[in-house]
mmCIF file of C-alpha atoms and ligand atoms in Angstrom:
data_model
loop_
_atom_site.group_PDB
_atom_site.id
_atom_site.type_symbol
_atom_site.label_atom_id
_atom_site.label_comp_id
_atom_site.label_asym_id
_atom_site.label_seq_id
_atom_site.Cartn_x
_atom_site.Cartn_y
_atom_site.Cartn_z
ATOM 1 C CA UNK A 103 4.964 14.512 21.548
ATOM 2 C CA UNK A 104 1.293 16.391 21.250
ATOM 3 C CA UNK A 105 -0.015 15.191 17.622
ATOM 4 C CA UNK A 106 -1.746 18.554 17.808
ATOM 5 C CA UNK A 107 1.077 20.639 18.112
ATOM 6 C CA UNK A 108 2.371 21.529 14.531
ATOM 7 C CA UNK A 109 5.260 23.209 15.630
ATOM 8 C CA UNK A 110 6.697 19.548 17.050
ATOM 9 C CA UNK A 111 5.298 17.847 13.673
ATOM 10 C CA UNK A 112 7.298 20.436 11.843
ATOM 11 C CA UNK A 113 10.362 19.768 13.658
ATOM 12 C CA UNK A 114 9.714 15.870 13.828
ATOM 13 C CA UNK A 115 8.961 15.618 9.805
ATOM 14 C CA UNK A 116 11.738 17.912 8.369
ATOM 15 C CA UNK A 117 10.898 16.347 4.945
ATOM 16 C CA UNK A 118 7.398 16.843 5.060
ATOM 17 C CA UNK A 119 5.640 12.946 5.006
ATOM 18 C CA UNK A 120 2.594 14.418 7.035
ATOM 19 C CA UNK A 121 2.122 17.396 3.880
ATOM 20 C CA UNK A 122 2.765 14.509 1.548
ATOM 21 C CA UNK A 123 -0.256 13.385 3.450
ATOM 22 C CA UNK A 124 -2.664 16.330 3.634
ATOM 23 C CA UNK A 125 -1.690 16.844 0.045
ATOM 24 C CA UNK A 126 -2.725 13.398 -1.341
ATOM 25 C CA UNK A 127 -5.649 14.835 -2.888
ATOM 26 C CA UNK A 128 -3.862 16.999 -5.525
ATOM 27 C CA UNK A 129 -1.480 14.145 -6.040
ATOM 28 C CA UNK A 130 -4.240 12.193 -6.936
ATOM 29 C CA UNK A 131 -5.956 14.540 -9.856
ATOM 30 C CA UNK A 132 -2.342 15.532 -10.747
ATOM 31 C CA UNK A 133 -1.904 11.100 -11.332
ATOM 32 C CA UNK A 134 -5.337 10.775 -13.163
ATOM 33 C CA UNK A 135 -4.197 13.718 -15.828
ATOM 34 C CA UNK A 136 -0.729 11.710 -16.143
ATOM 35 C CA UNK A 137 -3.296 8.867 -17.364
ATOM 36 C CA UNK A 138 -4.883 10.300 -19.616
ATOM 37 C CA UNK A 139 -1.774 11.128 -21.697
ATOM 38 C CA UNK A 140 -0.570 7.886 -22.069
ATOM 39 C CA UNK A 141 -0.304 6.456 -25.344
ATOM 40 C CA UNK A 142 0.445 2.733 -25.648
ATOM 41 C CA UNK A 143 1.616 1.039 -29.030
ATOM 42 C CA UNK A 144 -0.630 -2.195 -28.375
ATOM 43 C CA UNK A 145 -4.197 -2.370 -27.160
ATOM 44 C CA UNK A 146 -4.648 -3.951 -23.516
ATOM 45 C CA UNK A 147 -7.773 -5.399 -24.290
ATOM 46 C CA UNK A 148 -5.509 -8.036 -26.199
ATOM 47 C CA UNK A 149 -3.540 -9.465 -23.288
ATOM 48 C CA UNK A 150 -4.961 -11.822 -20.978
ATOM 49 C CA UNK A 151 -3.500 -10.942 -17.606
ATOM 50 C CA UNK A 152 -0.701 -8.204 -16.363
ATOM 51 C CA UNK A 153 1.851 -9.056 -14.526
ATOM 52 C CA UNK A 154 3.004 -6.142 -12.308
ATOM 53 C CA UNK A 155 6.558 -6.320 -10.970
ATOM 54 C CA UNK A 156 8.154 -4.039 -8.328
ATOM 55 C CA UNK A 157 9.546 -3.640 -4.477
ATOM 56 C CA UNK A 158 7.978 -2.316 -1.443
ATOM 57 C CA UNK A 159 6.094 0.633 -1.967
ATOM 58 C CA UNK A 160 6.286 0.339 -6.138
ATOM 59 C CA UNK A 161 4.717 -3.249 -5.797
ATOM 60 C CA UNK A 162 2.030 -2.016 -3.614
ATOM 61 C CA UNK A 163 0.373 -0.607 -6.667
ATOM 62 C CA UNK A 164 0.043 -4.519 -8.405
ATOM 63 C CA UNK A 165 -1.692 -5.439 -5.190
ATOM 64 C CA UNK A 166 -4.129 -2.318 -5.559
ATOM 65 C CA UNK A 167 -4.758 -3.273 -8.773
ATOM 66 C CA UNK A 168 -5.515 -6.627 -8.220
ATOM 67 C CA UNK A 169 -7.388 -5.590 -5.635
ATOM 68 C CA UNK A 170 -9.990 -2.794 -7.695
ATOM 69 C CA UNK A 171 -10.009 -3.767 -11.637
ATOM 70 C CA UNK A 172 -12.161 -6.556 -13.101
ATOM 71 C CA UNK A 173 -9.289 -7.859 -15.200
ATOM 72 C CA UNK A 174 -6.898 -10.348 -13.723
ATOM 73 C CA UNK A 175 -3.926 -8.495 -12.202
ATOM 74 C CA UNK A 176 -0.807 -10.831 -10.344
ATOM 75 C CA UNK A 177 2.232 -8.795 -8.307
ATOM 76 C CA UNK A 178 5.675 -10.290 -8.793
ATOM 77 C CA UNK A 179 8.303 -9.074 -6.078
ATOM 78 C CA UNK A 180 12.195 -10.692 -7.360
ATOM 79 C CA UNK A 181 14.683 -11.208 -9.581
ATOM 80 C CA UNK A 182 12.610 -13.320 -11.531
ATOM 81 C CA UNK A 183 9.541 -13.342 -13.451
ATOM 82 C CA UNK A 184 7.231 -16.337 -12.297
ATOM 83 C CA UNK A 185 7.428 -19.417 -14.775
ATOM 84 C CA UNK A 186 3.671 -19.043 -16.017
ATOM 85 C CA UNK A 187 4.594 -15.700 -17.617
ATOM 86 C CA UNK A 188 3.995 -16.033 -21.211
ATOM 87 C CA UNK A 189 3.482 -12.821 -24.036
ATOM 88 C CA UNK A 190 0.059 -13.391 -23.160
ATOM 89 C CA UNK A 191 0.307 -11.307 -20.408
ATOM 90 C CA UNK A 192 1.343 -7.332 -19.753
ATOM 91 C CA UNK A 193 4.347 -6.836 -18.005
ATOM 92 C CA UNK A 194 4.177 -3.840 -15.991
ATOM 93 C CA UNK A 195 7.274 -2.899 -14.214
ATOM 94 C CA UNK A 196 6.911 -0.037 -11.415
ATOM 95 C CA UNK A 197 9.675 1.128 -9.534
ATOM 96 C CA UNK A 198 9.837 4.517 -8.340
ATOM 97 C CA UNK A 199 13.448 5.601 -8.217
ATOM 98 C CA UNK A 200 13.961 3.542 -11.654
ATOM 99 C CA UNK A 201 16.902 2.333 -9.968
ATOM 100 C CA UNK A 202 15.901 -0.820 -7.991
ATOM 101 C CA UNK A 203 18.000 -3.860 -9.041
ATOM 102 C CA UNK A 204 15.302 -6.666 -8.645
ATOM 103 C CA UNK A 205 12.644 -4.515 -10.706
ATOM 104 C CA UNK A 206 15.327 -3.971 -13.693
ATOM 105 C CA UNK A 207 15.983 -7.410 -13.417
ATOM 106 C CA UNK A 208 12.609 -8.723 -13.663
ATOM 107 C CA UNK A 209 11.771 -6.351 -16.490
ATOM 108 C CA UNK A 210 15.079 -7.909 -18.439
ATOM 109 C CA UNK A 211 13.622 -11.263 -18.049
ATOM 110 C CA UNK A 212 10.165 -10.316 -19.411
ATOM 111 C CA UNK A 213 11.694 -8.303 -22.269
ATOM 112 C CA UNK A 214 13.903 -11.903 -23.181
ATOM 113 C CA UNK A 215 10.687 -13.801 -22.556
ATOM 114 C CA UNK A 216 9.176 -11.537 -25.134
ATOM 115 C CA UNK A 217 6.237 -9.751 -23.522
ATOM 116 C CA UNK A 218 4.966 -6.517 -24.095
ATOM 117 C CA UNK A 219 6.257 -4.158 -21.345
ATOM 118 C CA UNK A 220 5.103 -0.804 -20.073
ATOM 119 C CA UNK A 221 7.519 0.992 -17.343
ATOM 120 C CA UNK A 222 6.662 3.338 -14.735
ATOM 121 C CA UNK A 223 8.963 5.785 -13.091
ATOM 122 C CA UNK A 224 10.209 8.768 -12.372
ATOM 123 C CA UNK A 225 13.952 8.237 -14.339
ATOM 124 C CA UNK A 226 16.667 6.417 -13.440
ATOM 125 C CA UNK A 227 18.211 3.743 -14.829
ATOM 126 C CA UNK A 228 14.150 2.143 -16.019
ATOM 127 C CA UNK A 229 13.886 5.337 -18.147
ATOM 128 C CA UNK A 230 17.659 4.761 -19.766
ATOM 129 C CA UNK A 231 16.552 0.887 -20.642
ATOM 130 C CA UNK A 232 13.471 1.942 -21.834
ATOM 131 C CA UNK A 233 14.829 4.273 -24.150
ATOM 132 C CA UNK A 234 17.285 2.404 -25.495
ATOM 133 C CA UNK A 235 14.608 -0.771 -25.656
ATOM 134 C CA UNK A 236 11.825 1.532 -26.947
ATOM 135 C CA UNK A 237 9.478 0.195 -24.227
ATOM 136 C CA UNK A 238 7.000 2.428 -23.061
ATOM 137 C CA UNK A 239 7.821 4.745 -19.891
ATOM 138 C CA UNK A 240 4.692 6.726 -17.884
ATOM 139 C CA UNK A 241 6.774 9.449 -16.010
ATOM 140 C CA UNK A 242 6.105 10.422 -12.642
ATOM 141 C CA UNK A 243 7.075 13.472 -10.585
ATOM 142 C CA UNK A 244 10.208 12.950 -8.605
ATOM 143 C CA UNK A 245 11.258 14.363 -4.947
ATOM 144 C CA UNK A 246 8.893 12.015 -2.549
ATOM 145 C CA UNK A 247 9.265 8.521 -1.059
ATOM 146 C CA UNK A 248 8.428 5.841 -3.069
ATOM 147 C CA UNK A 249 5.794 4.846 -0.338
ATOM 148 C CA UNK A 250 4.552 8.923 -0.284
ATOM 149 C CA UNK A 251 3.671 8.820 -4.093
ATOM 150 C CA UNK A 252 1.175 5.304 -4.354
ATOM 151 C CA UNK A 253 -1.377 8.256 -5.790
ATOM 152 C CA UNK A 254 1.020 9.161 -8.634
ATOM 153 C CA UNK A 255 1.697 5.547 -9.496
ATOM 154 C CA UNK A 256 -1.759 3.770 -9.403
ATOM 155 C CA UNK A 257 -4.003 6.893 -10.434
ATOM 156 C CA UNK A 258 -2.190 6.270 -13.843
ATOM 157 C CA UNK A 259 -2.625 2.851 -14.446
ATOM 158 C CA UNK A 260 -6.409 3.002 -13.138
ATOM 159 C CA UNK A 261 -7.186 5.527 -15.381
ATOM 160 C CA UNK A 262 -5.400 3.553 -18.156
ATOM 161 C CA UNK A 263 -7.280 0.522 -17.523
ATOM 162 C CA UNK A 264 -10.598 2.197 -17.077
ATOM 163 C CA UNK A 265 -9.996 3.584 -20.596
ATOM 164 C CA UNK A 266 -9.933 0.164 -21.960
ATOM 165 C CA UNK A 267 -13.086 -1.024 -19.912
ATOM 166 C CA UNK A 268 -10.925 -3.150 -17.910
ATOM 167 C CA UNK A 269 -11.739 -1.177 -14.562
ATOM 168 C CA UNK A 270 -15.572 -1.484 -13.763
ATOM 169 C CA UNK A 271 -16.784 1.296 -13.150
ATOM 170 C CA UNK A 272 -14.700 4.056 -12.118
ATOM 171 C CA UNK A 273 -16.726 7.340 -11.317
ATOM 172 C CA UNK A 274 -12.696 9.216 -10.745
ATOM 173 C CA UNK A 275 -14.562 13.306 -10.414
ATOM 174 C CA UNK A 276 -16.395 11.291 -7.355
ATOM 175 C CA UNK A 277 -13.696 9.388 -5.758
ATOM 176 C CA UNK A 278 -11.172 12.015 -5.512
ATOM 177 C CA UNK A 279 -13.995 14.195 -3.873
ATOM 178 C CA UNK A 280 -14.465 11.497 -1.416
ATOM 179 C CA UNK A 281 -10.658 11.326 -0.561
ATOM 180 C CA UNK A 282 -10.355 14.993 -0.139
ATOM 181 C CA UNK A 283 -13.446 14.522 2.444
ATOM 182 C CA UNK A 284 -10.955 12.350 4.147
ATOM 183 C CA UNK A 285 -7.973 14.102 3.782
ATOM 184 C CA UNK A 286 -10.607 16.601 6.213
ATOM 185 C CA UNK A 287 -11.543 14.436 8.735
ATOM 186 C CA UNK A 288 -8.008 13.045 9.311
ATOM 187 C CA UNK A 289 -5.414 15.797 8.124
ATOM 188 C CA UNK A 290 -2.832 17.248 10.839
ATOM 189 C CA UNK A 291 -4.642 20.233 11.646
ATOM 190 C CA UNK A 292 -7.531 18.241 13.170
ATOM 191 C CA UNK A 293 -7.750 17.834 16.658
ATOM 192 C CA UNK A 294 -7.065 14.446 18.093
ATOM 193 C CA UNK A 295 -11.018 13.868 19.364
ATOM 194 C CA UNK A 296 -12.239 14.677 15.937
ATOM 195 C CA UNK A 297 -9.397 12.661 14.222
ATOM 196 C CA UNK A 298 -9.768 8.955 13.782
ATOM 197 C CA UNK A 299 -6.151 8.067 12.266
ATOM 198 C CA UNK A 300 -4.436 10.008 15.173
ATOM 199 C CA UNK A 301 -6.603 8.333 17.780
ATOM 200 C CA UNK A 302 -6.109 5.019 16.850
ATOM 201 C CA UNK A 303 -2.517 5.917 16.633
ATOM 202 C CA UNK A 304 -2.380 7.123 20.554
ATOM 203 C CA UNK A 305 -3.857 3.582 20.502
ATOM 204 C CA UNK A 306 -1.349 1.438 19.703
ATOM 205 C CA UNK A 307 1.761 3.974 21.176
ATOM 206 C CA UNK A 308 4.128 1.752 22.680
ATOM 207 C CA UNK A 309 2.528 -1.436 21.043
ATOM 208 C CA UNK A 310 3.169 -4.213 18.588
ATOM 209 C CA UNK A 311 0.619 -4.196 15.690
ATOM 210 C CA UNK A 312 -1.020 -7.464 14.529
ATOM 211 C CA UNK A 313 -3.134 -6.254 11.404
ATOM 212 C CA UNK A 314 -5.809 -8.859 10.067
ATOM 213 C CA UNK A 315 -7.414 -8.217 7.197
ATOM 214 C CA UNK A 316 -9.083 -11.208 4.892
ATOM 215 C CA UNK A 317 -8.354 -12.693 1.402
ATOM 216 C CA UNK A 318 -9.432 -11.305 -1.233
ATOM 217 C CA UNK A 319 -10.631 -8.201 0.507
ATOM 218 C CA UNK A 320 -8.628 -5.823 2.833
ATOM 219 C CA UNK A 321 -5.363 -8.483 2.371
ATOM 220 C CA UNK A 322 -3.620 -5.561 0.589
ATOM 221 C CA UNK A 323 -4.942 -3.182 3.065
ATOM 222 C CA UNK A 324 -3.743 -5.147 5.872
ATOM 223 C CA UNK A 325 0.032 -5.864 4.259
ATOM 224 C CA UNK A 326 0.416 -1.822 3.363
ATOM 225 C CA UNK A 327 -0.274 -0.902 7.051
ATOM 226 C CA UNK A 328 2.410 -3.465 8.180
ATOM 227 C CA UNK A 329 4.992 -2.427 5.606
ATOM 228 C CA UNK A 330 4.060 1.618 6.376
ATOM 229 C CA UNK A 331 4.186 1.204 10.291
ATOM 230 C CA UNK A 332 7.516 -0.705 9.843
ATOM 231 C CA UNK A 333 9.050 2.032 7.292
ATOM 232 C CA UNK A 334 7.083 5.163 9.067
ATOM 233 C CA UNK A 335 7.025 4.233 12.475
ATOM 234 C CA UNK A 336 10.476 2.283 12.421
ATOM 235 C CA UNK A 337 9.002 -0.475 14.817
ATOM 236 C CA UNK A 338 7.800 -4.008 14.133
ATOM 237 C CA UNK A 339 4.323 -4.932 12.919
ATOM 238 C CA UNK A 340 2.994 -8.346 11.912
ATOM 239 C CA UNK A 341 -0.170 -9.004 9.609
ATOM 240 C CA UNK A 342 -2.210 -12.269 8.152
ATOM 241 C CA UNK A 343 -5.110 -12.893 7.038
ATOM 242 C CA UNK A 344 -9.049 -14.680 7.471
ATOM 243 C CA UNK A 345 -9.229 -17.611 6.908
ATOM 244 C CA UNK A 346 -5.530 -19.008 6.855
ATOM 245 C CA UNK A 347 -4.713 -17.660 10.442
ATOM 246 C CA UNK A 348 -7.780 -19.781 11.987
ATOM 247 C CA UNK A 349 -5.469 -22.578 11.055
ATOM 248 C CA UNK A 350 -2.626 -22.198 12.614
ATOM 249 C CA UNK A 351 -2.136 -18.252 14.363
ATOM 250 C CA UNK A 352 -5.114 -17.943 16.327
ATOM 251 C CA UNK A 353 -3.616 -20.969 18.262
ATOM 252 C CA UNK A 354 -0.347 -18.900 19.353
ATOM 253 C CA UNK A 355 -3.236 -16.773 21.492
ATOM 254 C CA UNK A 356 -2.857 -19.426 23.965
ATOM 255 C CA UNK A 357 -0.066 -18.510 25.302
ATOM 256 C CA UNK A 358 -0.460 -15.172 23.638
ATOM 257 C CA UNK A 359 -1.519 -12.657 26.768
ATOM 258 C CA UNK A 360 1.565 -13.826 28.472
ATOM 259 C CA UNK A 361 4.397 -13.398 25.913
ATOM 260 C CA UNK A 362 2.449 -10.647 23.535
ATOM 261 C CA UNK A 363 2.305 -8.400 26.560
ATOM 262 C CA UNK A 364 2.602 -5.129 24.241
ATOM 263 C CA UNK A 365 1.060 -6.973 21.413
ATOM 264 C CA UNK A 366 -2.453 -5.318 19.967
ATOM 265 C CA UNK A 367 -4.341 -6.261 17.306
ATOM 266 C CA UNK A 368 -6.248 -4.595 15.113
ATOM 267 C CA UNK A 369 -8.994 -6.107 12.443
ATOM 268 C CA UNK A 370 -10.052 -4.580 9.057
ATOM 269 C CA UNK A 371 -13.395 -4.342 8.003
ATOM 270 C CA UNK A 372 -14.935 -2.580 4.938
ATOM 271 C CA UNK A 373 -18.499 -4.434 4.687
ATOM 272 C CA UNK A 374 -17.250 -6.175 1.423
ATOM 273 C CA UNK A 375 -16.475 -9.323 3.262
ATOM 274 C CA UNK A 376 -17.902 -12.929 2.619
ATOM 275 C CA UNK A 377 -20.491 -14.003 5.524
ATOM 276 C CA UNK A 378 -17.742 -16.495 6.750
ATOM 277 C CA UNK A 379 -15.505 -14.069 7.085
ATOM 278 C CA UNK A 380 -17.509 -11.746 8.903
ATOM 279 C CA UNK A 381 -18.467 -14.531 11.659
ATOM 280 C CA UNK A 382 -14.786 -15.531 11.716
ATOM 281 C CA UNK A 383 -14.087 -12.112 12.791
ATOM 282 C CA UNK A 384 -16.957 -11.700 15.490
ATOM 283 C CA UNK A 385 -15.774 -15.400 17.037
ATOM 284 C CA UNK A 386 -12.106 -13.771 16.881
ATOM 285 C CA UNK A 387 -13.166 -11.363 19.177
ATOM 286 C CA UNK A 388 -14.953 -13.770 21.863
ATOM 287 C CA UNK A 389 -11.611 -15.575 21.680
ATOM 288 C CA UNK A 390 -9.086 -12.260 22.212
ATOM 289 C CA UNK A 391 -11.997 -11.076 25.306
ATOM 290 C CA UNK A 392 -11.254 -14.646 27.029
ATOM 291 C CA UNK A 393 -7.937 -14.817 26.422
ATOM 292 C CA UNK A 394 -7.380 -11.472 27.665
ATOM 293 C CA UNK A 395 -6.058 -10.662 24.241
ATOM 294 C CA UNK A 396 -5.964 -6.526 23.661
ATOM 295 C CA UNK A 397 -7.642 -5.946 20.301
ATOM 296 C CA UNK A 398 -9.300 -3.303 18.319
ATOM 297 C CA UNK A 399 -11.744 -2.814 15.076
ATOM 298 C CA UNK A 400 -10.616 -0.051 11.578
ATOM 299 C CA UNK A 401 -13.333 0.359 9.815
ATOM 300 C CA UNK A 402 -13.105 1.531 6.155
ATOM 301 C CA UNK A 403 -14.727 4.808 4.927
ATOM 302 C CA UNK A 404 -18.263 5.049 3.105
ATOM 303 C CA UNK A 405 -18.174 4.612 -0.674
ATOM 304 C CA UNK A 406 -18.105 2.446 -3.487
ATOM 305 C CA UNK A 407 -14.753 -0.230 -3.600
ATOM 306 C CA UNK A 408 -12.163 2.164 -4.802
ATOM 307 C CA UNK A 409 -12.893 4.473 -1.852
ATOM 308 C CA UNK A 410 -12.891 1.816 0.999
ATOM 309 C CA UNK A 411 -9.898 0.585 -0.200
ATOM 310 C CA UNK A 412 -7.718 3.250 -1.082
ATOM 311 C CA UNK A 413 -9.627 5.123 1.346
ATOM 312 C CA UNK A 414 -8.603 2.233 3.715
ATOM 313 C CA UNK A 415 -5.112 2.584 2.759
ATOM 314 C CA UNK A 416 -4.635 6.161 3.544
ATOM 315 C CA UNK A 417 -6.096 5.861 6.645
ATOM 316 C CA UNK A 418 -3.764 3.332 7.101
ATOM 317 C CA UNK A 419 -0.653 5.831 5.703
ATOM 318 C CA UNK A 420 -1.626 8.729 8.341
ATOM 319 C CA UNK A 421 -2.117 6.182 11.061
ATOM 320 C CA UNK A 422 1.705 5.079 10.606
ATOM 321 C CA UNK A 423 2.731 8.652 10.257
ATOM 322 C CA UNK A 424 0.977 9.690 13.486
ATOM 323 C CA UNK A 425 2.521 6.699 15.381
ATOM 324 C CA UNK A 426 5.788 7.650 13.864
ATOM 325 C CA UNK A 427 5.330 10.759 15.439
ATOM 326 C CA UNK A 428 4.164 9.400 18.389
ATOM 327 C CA UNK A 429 7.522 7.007 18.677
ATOM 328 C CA UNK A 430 9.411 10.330 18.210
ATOM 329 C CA UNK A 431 11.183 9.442 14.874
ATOM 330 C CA UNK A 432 11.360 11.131 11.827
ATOM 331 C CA UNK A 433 8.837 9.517 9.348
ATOM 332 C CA UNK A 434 11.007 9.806 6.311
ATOM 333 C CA UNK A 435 14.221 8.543 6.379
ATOM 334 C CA UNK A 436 14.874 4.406 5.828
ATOM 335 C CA UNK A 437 18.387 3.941 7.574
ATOM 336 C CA UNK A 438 18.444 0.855 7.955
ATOM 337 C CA UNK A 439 17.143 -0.228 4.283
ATOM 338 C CA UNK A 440 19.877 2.196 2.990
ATOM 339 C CA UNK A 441 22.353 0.827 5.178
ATOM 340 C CA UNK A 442 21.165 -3.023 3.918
ATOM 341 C CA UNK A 443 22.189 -1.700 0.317
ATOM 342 C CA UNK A 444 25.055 -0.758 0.751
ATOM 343 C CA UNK A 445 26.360 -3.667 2.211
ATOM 344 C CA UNK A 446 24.512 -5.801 -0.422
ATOM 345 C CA UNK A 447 26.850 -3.515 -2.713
ATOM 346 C CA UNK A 448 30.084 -4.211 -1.172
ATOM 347 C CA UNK A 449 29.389 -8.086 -1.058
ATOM 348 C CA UNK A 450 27.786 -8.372 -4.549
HETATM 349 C C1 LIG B 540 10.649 3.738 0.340
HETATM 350 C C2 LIG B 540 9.831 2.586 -0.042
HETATM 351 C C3 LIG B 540 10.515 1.329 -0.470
HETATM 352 C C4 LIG B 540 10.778 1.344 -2.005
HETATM 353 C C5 LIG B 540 11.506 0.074 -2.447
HETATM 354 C C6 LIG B 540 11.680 -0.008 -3.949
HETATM 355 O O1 LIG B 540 9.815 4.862 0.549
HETATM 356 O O2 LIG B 540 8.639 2.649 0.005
HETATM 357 O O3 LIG B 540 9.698 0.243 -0.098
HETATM 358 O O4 LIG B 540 9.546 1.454 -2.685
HETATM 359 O O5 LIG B 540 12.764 0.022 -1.834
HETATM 360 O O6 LIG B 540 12.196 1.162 -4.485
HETATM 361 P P1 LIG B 540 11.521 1.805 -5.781
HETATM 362 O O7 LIG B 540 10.097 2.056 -5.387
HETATM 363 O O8 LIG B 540 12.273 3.056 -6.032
HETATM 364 O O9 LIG B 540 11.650 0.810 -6.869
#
């Protein structure tokens, strides 16, 4: 597979992931005018914390915004809301098929609890409770993967929040011009020496990610490139995080050159990290050098916050695609998640 041969992407990506890619710009602006519409019946500025609950690549969008606004933000992933849930607190529930059972679920038990709720979605059965329950539903545009459309569901809320001064500052005319620089540097048509995400890709061909990122900081960045390469790139991919895996993982590099033999790690910075963190990383790499450990650095793009780390991110979302590519699967398709459902159907 040559990553610069569109012909073979074509034919590898019948459903288009890599244009879902170069077209992540327009998804973008299209997301910030969806934000701009909404109209909620409650002010946010009232609530002291939201609590966003979804799956996989729905949830993502909690962790982003805990990640980027100044207002407290926690991600719930179950059945179940957590027990310090109170109507304090904004229940967002994001789930981009509106059909996922642990998302409806966790909505029910926030609507019982009594908290305020506000849905996101592109139908399904979300948009059927919410009409019935008069909660409020921000529509999204159907006919992608749930993990192909983070744009369309956190442009939305980010512009929402930045409405109610909740969001720092958010210069949005600026930030989508920087990720439309990026979508340049790193789109299909680029060559492979000009294009970062498709280098590091020939990379790790053939090898086992380990993706480090730190609390606090690139932790969401690190667990989206795990969760991409393993839906993308249909192989296995393992992440943690500074300073909890000085603890107790950076021990299992003992024995680590000898049983990891296609194992590679790779280590996010964005120049946002604590001192520690930093020095934690640079003895981390004396360590992997003489323990013949094969490693590598990602470095996020230039810009303010929201561009390093959704900047990060989408570096992170070609780099699985391009490995995907490289592993000569189709990008798309989730087999074996579909295949889990249905037998969870048949049992439950
Ligand atoms: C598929 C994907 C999955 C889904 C998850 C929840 O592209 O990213 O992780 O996001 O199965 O489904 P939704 O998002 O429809 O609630």
């Amino acid at each position: 597979m040559n990553l610069d041969n569109s012909e073979q992407i074509e034919e590898m990506d019948p459903q288009g992931m890599v244009e879902d890619l170069d077209t992540f710009p327009d998804q973008c602006r299209e997301a910030v005018s969806i934000g701009e519409e909404i109209r909620l019946p409650f002010d946010l500025e009232k609530f002291d914390r939201a609590l966003v609950t979804g799956m996989g690549g729905s949830a993502i969008v909690g962790d982003l915004l805990s990640r980027l606004l100044d207002f407290p933000v926690e991600t719930n992933r179950g059945y179940h809301l957590p027990k310090t849930a109170r109507p304090d607190d904004l229940l967002i529930a994001v789930s981009y098929s509106g059909n996922t059972e642990e998302t409806l679920s966790a909505l029910r038990d926030g609507q019982r609890r009594g908290m305020r709720s506000l849905c996101l979605s592109t139908g399904g059965k979300m948009e059927s409770y919410c009409s019935r329950r008069s909660v409020s539903l921000v529509k999204i545009p159907t006919g992608h993967q749930p993990r192909a459309s983070t744009g369309y569901m956190l442009f939305p809320l980010l512009k929402l929040f930045d409405e109610a001064g909740l969001a720092g500052t958010i210069d949005f005319p600026r930030l989508l011009d920087e990720i439309e620089g990026m979508t340049d540097s790193w789109n299909s048509s680029v060559p492979t020496e000009r294009n970062e995400p498709k280098k590091l890709a020939e990379a790790f061909a053939g090898k086992v990610p380990i993706i480090y990122g730190t609390k606090g900081n690139t932790r969401v960045v690190a667990y989206r490139w795990k969760t991409q390469i393993n839906e993308n790139a249909k192989q296995p991919a393992f992440w943690n995080v500074f300073p909890e895996l000085n603890h107790n993982e950076t021990v299992g590099y003992q024995l680590g050159s000898e049983l990891m033999d296609n194992g590679k790690v790779v280590m996010l910075k964005n120049g946002l990290d604590l001192e520690k963190n930093e020095l934690r990383m640079e003895i981390m790499e004396d360590i992997f050098r003489d323990e013949g450990i094969d490693y590598g650095l990602a470095r996020a793009p230039k810009g303010d916050k929201f561009s390093k780390v959704i900047g990060q991110v989408y570096f992170g979302d070609y780099f699985s695609v391009y490995l995907a590519l490289l592993n000569e699967v189709d990008p798309s398709p989730v087999k074996l998640i579909e295949n889990f459902k249905s037998r969870l159907k048949k049992k439950g």
